[in-house]
CSV table of C-alpha atoms and ligand atoms in Angstrom, one decimal:
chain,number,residue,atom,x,y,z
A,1,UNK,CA,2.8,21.9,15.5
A,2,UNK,CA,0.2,20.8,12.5
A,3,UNK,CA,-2.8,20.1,11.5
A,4,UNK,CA,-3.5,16.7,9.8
A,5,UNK,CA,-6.0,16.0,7.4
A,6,UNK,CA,-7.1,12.3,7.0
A,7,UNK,CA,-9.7,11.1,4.5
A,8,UNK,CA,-11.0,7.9,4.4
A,9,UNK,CA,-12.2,6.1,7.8
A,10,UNK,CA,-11.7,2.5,6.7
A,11,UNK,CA,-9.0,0.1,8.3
A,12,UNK,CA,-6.2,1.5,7.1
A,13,UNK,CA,-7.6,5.5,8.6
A,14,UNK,CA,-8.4,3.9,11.6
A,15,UNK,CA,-4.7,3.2,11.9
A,16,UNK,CA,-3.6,6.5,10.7
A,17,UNK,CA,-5.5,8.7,12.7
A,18,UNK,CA,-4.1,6.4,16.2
A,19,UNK,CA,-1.0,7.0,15.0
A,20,UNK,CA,-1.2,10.7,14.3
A,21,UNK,CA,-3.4,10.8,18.0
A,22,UNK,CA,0.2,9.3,19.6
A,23,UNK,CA,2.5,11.9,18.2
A,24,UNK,CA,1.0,15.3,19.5
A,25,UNK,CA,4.2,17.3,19.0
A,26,UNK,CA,3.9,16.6,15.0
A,27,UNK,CA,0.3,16.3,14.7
A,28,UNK,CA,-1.1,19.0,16.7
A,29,UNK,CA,-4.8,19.1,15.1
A,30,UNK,CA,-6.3,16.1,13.7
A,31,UNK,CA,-9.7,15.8,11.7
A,32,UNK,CA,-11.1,12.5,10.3
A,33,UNK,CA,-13.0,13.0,7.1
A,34,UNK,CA,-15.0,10.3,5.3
A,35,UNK,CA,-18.0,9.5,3.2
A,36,UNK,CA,-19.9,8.3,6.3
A,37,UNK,CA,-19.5,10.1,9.2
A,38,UNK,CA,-19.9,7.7,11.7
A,39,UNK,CA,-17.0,5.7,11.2
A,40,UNK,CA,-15.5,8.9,11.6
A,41,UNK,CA,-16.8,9.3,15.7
A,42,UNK,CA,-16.4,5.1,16.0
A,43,UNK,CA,-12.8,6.0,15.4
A,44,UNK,CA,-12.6,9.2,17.3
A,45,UNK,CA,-14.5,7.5,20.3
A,46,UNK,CA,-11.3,5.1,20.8
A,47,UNK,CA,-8.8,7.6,21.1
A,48,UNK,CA,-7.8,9.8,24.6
A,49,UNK,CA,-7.5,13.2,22.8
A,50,UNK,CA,-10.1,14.8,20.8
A,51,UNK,CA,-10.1,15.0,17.2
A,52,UNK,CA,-12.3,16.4,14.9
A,53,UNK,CA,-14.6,14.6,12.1
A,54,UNK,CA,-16.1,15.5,9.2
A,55,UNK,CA,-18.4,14.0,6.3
A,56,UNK,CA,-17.2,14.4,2.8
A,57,UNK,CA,-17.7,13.1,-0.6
A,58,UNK,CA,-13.9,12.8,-2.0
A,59,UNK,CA,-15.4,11.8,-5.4
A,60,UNK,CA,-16.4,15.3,-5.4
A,61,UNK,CA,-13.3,18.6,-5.7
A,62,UNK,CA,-15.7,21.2,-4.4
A,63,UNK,CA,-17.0,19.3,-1.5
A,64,UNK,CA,-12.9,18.4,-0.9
A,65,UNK,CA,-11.9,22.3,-1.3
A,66,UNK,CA,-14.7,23.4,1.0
A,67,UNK,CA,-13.5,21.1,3.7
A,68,UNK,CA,-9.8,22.1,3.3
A,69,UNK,CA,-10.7,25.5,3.3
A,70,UNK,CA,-12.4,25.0,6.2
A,71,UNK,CA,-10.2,22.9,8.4
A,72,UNK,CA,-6.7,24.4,6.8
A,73,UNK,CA,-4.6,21.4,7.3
A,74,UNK,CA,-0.7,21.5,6.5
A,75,UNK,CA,-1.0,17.7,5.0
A,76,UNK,CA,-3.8,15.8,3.6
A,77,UNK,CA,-3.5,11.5,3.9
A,78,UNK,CA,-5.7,10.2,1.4
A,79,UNK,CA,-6.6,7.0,3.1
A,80,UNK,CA,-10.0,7.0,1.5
A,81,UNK,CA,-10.3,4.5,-2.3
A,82,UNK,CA,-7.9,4.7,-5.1
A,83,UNK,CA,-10.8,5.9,-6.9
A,84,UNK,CA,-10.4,9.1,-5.2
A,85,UNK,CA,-6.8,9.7,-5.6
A,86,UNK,CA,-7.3,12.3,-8.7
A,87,UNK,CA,-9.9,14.5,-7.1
A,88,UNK,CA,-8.1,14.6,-3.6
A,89,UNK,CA,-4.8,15.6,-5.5
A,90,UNK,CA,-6.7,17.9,-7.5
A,91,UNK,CA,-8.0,19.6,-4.3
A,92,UNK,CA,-5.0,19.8,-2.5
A,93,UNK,CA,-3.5,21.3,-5.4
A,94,UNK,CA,-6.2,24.5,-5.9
A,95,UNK,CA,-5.7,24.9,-2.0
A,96,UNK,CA,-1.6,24.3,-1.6
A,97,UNK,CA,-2.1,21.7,0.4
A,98,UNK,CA,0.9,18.7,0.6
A,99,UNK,CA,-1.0,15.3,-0.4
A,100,UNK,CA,0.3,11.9,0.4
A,101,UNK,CA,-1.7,8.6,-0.6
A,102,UNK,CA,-0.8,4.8,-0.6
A,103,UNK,CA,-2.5,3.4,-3.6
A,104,UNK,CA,-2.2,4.5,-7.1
A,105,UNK,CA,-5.2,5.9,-8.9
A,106,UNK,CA,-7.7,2.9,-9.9
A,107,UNK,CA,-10.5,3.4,-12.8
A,108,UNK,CA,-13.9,2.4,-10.9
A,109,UNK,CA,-14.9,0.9,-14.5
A,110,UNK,CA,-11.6,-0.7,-15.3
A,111,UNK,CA,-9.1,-2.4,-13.7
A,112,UNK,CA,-5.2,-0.7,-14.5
A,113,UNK,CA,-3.2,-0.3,-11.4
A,114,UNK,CA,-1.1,2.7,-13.2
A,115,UNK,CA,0.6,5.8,-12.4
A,116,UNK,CA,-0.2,7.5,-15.8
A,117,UNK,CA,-2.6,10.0,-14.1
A,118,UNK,CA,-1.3,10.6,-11.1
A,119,UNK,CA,2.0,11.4,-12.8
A,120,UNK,CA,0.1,13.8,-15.2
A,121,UNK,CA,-0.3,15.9,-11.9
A,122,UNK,CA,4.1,16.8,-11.8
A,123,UNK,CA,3.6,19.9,-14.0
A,124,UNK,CA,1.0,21.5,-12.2
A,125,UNK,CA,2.0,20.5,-8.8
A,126,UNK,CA,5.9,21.5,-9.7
A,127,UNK,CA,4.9,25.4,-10.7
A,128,UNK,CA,2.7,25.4,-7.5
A,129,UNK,CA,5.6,24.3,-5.4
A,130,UNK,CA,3.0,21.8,-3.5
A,131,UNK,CA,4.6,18.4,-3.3
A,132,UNK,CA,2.6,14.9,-3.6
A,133,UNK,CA,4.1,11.7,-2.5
A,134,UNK,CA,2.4,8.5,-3.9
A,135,UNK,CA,2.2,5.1,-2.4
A,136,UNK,CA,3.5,5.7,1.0
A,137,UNK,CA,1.9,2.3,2.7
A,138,UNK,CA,3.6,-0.8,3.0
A,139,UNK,CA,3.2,-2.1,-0.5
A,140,UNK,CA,4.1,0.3,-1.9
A,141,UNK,CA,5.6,2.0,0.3
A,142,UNK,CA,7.9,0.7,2.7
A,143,UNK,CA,9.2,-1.8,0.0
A,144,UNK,CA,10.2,1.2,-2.4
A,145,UNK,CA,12.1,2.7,0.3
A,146,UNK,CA,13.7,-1.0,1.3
A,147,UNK,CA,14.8,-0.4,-2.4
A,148,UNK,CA,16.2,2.7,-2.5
A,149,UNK,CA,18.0,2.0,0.7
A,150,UNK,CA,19.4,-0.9,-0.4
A,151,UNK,CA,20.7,1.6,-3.6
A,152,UNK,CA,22.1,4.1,-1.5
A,153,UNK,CA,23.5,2.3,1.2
A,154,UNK,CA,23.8,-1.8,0.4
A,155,UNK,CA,24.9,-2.0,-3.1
A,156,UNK,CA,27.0,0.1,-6.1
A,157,UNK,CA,24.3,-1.9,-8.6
A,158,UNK,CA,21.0,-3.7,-8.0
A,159,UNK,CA,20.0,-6.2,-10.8
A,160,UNK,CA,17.5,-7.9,-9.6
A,161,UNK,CA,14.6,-7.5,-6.9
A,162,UNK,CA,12.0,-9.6,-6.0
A,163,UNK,CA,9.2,-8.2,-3.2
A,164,UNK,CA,8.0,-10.8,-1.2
A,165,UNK,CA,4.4,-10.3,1.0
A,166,UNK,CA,3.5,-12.9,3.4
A,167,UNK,CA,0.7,-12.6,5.7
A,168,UNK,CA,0.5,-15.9,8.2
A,169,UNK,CA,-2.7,-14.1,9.3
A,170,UNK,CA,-6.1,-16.6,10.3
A,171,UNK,CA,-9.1,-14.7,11.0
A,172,UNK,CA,-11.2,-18.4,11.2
A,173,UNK,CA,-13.3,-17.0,8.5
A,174,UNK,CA,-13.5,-19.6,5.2
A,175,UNK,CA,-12.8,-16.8,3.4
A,176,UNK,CA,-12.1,-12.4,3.6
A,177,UNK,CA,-9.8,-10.3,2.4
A,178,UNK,CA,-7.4,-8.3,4.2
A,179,UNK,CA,-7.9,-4.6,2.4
A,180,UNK,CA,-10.7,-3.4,0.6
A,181,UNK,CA,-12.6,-6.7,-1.5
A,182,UNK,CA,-12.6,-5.3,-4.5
A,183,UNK,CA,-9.0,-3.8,-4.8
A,184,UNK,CA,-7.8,-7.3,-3.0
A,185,UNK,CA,-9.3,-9.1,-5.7
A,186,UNK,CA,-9.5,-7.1,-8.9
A,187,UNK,CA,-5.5,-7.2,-7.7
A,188,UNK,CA,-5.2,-11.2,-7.5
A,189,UNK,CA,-7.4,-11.6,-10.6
A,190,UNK,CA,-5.5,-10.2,-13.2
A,191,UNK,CA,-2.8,-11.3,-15.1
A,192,UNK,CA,0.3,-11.8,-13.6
A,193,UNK,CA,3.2,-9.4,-14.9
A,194,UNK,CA,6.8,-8.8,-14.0
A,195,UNK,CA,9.6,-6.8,-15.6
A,196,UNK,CA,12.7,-7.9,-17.6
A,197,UNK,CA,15.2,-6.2,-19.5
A,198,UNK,CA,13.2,-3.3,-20.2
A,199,UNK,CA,10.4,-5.5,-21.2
A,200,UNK,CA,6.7,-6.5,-19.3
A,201,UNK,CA,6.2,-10.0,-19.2
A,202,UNK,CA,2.7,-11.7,-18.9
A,203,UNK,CA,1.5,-14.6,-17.0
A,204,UNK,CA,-1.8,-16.2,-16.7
A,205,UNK,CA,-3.4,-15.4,-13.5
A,206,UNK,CA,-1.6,-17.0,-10.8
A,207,UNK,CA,0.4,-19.3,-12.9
A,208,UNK,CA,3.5,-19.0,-11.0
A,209,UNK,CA,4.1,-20.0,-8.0
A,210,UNK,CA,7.2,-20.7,-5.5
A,211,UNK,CA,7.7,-21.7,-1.7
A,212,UNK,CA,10.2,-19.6,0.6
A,213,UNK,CA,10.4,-20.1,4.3
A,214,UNK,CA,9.8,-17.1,6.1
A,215,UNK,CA,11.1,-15.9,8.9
A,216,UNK,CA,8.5,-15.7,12.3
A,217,UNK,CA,6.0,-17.6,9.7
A,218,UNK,CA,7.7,-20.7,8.1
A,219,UNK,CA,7.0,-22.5,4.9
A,220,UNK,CA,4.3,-20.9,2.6
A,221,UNK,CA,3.1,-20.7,-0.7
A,222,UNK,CA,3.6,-17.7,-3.1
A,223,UNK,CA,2.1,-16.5,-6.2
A,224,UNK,CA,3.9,-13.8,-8.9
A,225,UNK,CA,1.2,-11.3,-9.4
A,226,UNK,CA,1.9,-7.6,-11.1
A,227,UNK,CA,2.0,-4.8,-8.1
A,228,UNK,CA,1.9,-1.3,-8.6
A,229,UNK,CA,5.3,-0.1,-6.9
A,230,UNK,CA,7.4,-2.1,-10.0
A,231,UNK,CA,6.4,0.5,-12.3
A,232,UNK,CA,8.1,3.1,-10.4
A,233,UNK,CA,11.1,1.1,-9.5
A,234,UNK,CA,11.7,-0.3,-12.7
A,235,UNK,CA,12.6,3.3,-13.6
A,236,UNK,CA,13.9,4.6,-10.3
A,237,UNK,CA,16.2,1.8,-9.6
A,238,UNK,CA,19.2,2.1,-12.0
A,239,UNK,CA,21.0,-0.4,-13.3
A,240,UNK,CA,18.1,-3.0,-12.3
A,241,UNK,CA,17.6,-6.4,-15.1
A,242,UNK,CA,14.0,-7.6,-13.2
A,243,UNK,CA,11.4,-6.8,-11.0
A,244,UNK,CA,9.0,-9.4,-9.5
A,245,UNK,CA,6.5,-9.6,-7.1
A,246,UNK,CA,4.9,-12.4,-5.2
A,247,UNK,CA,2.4,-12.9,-2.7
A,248,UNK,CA,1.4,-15.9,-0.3
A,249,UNK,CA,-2.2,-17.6,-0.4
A,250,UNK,CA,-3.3,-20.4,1.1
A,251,UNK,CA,-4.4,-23.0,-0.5
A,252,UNK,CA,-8.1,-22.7,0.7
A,253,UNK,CA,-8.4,-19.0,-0.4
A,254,UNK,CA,-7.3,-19.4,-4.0
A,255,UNK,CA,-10.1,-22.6,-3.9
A,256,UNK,CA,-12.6,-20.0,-3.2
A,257,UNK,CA,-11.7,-17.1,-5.2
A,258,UNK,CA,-11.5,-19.4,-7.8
A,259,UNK,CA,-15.3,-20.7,-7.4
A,260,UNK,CA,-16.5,-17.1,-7.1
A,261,UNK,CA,-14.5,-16.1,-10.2
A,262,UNK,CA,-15.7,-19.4,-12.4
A,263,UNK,CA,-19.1,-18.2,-11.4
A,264,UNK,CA,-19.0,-14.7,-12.0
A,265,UNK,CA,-18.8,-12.7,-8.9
A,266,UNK,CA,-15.3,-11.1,-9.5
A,267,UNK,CA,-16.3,-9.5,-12.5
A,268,UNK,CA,-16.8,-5.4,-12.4
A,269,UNK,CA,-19.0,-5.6,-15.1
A,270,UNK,CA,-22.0,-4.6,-14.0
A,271,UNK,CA,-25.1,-7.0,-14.6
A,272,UNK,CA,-28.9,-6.6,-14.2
A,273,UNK,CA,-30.6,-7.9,-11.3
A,274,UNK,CA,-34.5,-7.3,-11.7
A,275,UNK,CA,-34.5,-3.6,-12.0
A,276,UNK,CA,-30.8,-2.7,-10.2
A,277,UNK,CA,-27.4,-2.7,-12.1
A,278,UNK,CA,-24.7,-4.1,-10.0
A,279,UNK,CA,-21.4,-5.1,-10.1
A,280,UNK,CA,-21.1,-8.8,-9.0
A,281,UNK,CA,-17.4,-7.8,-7.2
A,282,UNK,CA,-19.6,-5.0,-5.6
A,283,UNK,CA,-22.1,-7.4,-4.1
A,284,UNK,CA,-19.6,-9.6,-3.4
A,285,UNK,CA,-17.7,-7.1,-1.0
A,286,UNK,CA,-21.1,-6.1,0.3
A,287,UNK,CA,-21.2,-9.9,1.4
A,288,UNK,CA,-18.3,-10.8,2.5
A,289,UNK,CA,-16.6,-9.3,6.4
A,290,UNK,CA,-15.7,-6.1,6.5
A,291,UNK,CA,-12.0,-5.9,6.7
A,292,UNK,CA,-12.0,-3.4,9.8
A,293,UNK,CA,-13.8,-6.1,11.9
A,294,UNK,CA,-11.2,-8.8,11.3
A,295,UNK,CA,-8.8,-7.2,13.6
A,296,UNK,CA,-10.0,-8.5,17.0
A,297,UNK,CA,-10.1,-12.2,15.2
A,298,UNK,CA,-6.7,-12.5,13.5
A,299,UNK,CA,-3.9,-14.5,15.2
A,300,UNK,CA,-0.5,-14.4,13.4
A,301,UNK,CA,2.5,-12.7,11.7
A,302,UNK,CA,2.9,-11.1,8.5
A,303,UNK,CA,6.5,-10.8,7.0
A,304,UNK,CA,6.8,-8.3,3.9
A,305,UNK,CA,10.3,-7.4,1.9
A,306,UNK,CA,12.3,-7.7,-0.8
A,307,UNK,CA,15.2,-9.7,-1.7
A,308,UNK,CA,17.6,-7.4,-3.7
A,309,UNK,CA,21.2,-8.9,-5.6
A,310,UNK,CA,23.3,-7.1,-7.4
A,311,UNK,CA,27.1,-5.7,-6.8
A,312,UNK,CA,29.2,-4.4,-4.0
A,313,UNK,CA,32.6,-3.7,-4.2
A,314,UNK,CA,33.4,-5.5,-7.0
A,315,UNK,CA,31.4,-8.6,-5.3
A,316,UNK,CA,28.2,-10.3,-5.9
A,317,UNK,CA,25.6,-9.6,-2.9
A,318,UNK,CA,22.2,-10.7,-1.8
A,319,UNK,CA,20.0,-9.1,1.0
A,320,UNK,CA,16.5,-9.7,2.3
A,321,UNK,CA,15.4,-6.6,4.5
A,322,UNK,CA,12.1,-7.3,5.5
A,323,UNK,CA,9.8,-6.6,8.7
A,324,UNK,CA,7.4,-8.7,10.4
A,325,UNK,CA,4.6,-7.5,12.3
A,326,UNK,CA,2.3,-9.7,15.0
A,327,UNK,CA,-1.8,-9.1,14.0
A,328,UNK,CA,-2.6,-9.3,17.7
A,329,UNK,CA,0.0,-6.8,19.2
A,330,UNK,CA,-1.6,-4.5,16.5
A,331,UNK,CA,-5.2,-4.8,17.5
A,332,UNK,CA,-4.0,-3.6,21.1
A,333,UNK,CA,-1.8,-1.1,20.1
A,334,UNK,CA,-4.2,0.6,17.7
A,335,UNK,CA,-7.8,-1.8,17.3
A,336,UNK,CA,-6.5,-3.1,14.1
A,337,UNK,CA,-4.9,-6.1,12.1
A,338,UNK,CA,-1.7,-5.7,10.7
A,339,UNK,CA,-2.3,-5.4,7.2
A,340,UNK,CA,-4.2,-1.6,8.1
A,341,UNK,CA,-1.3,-1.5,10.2
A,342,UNK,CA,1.4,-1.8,8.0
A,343,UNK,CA,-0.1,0.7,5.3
A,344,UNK,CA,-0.7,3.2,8.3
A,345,UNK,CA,2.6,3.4,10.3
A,346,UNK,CA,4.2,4.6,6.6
A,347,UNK,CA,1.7,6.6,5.8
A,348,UNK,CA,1.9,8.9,9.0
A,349,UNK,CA,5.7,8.8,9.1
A,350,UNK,CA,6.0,9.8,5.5
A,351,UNK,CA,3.3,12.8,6.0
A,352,UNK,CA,5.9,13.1,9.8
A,353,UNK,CA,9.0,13.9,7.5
A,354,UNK,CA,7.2,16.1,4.7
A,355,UNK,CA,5.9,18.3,7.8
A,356,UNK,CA,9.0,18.7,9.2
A,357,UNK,CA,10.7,19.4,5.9
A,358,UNK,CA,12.8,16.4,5.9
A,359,UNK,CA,11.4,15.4,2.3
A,360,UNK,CA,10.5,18.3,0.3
A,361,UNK,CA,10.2,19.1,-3.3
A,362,UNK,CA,8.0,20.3,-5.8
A,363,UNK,CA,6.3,18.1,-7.5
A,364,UNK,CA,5.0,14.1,-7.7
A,365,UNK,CA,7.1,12.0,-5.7
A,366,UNK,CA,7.2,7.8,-5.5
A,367,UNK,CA,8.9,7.5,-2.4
A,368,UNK,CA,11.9,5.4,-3.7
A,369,UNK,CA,12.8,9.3,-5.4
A,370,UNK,CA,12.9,10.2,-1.5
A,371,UNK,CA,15.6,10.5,0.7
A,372,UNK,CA,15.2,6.9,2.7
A,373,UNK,CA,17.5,7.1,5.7
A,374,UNK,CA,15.5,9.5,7.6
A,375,UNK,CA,12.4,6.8,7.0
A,376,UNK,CA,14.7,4.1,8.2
A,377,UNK,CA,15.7,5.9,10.7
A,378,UNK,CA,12.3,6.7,12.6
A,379,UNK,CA,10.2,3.5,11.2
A,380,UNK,CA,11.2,1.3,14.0
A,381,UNK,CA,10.1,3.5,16.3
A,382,UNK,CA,7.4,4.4,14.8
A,383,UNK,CA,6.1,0.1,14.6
A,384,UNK,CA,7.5,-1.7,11.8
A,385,UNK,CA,11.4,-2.5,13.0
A,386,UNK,CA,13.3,-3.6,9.9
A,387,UNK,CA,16.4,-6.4,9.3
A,388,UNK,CA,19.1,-7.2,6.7
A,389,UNK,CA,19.7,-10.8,6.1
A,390,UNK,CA,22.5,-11.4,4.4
A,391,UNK,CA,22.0,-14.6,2.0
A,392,UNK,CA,24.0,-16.4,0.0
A,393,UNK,CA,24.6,-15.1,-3.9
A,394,UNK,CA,25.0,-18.3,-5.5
A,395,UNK,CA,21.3,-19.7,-4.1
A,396,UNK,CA,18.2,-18.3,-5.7
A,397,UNK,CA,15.9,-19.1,-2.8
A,398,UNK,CA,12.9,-18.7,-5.6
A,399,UNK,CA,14.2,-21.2,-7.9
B,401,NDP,P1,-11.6,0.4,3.5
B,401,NDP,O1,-12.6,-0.1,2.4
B,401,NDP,O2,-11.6,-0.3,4.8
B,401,NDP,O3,-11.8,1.9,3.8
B,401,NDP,C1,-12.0,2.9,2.8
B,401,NDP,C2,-12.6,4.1,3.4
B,401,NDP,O4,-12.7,5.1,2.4
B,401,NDP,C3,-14.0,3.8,3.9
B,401,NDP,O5,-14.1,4.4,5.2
B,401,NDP,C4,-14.9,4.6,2.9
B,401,NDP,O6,-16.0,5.2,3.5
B,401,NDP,C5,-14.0,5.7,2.5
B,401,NDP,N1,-14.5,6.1,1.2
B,401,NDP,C6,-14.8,5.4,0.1
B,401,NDP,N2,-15.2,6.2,-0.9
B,401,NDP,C7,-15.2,7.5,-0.4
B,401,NDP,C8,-15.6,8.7,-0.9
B,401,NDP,N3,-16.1,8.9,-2.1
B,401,NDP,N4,-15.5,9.8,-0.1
B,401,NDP,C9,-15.0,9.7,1.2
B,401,NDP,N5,-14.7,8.5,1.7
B,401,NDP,C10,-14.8,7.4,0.9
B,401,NDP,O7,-10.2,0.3,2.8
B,401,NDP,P2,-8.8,0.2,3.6
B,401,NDP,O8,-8.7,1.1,4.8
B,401,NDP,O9,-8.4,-1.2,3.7
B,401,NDP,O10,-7.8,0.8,2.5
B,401,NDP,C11,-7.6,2.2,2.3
B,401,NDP,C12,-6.6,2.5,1.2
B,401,NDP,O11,-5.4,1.9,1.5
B,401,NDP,C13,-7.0,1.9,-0.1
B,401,NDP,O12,-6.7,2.9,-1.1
B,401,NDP,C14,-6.2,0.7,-0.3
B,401,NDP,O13,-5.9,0.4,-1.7
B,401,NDP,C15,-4.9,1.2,0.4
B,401,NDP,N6,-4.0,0.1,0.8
B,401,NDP,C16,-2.7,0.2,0.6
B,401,NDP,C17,-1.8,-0.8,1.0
B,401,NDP,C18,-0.4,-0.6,0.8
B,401,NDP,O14,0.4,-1.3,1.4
B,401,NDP,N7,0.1,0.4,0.1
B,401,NDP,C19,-2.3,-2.0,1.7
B,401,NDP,C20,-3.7,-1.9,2.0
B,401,NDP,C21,-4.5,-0.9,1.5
B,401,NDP,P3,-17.5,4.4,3.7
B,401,NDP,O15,-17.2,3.3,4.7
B,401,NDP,O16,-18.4,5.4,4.2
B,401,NDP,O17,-17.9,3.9,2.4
């Protein structure tokens, strides 16, 4: 019996805190913390158990410590912005309290995507005993453990992975983002990077691109962008030659993100409007739908995984474990879509396994360093049932 600590009420919390809601035995107490406090009761209001809320600035440590003090939870998800992920760490470490996130730490000035300063946090967090896991959503998340699965149980060597996201999601909007507008698109904007033999290759903005037919989706388009998770597994997988990542668009969003970007509004830079200073990526988000209300609209399947090759038994082998997930069963299930969806379910059955001791350790933790068979084990039940499709070696299906 435990007391859970979310912080952010956005899509992805809303998911979180349903899920924590359904598993009583594990999550006994449950508050909802966030910068506005109302999303905070809009959330509690659809649940039938009562959880408690709270309002709190994450961008500030005292406010954080206060709260955690107050509430005493046994885990903290940090569901809030990757903006916040060094102050929440830095309060969960002054109160010993186990912190779990599923984004890596984001500069609100500048756009990096790295672990650098979350990873500054093992030395502190290792002499306090406290563990943190990082990037416990889908992706990353769930593909990191797909990859240290396939490690431990699939393969003697992997040499080279490539994750594949698809969402066949239509919300009937011209144009919205998933996740968070301005993480969605400082993400698609930047230069695309994957790594090879030890090294980081750049591409221009999605340059590359590739068609795979997915299963429960068919026939779609995907881009290589650089993703967070291949900077951990690039060092946690051994033995591994490449990394790649790649994403589907259609064709009608990348002709919209690319008029807003050849006219300026993806920049972060912030420009003066009479006598404010904005952002134009802010004002942008502030414009377009809020991700959280694109649940009730969204018809489709998304299908996220990685393909992984390599040796087994002397032999060549290729796999494609991968998970697909319907938008509409999610919105009755939990009031969401299925890209909050699939960030959640990990998130709560990481925070499940660090509660019940099942992944320990002392220190910062990217969850491909974690055990992954108790994950696999429970993260069917939990929503997001997984498959290994066994393909053939000799055909690179991204050729
Ligand atoms: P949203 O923008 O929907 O929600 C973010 C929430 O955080 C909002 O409720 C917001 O509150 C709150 N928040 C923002 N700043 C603060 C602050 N200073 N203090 C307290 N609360 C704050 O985002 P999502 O739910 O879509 O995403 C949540 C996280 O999940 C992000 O970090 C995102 O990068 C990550 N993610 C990870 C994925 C994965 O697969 N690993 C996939 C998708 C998302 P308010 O509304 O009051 O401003």
């Amino acid at each position: 019996m435990s007391k859970v600590l979310i912080v952010g009420a956005g899509g992805v919390g809303g998911v979180v805190t349903h899920k924590c809601a359904q598993h009583p035995e594990v999550f006994s107490e449950i508050c909802l913390a966030s910068r506005n406090q109302d999303k905070c009761r809009a959330i509690a209001a659809q649940l039938d158990r009562p959880i408690q809320t709270a309002q709190v600035d994450a961008d500030d440590v005292e406010a954080l410590v206060a709260l955690i003090e107050s509430f005493q939870p046994d885990v903290l998800i940090h569901v809030a912005l990757p903006y916040q992920d060094l102050t929440i760490m830095e309060a969960c470490l002054r109160t010993g309290v186990p912190y779990l996130d599923t984004a890596n730490y984001e500069h609100p000035d500048e756009a990096k995507f790295e672990y650098k300063e979350q990873w500054a946090f093992q030395d502190r967090y290792a002499e306090a005993g406290n563990m943190a896991t990082l990037g416990c959503g889908f992706d990353p998340g769930m593909t990191n453990i797909y990859c240290a699965y396939a490690q431990k149980n699939l393969f003697d060597e992997i040499h080279h992975i490539d994750i594949l996201d698809a969402n066949g999601g239509d919300h009937g909007y011209p144009f919205a983002t998933n996740f968070n507008p301005e993480i969605n698109i400082r993400e698609i904007t930047a230069k695309g990077r994957y790594w090879e033999e030890g090294e980081w290759k750049e591409t221009d903005p999605l340059a590359v691109k590739r068609t795979f037919d997915f299963d429960g989706i068919g026939e779609k388009d995907l881009y290589l962008l650089y993703h967070e998770e291949m900077e951990s597994l690039c060092q946690n997988i051994k033995g591994l030659k490449r990394i790649r990542f790649w994403m589907t668009f259609s064709d009608k969003y990348i002709t919209h993100l690319k008029v807003l970007e050849n006219v300026g509004m993806t920049s972060i830079e912030p420009i003066k409007v009479g006598n404010a200073e904005i952002a134009p990526l802010e004002f942008l988000k502030a414009v377009l739908p809020d991700p959280a209300s694109l649940g009730p609209r969204t018809k489709g399947k998304t299908n996220i995984g990685i393909i992984a090759d390599g040796i087994k038994d002397g032999k060549r082998r290729k796999v494609h474990i991968y998970n697909i997930c319907d938008h509409e069963a999610c919105y009755r299930e939990v009031q969401s879509q299925a890209i909050s969806y699939t960030t959640g379910v990990p998130a709560v059955t990481g925070a499940m396994l660090m509660l019940e001791g099942i992944w320990k350790g002392a220190g910062v933790f990217n969850v491909e360093q974690l055990d992954p068979d108790p994950f696999m084990d429970r993260i069917g039940d939990m929503g997001l049932p997984w498959q290994v499709v066994e393909l053939d070696p000799d055909h690179d299906p991204l050729a």
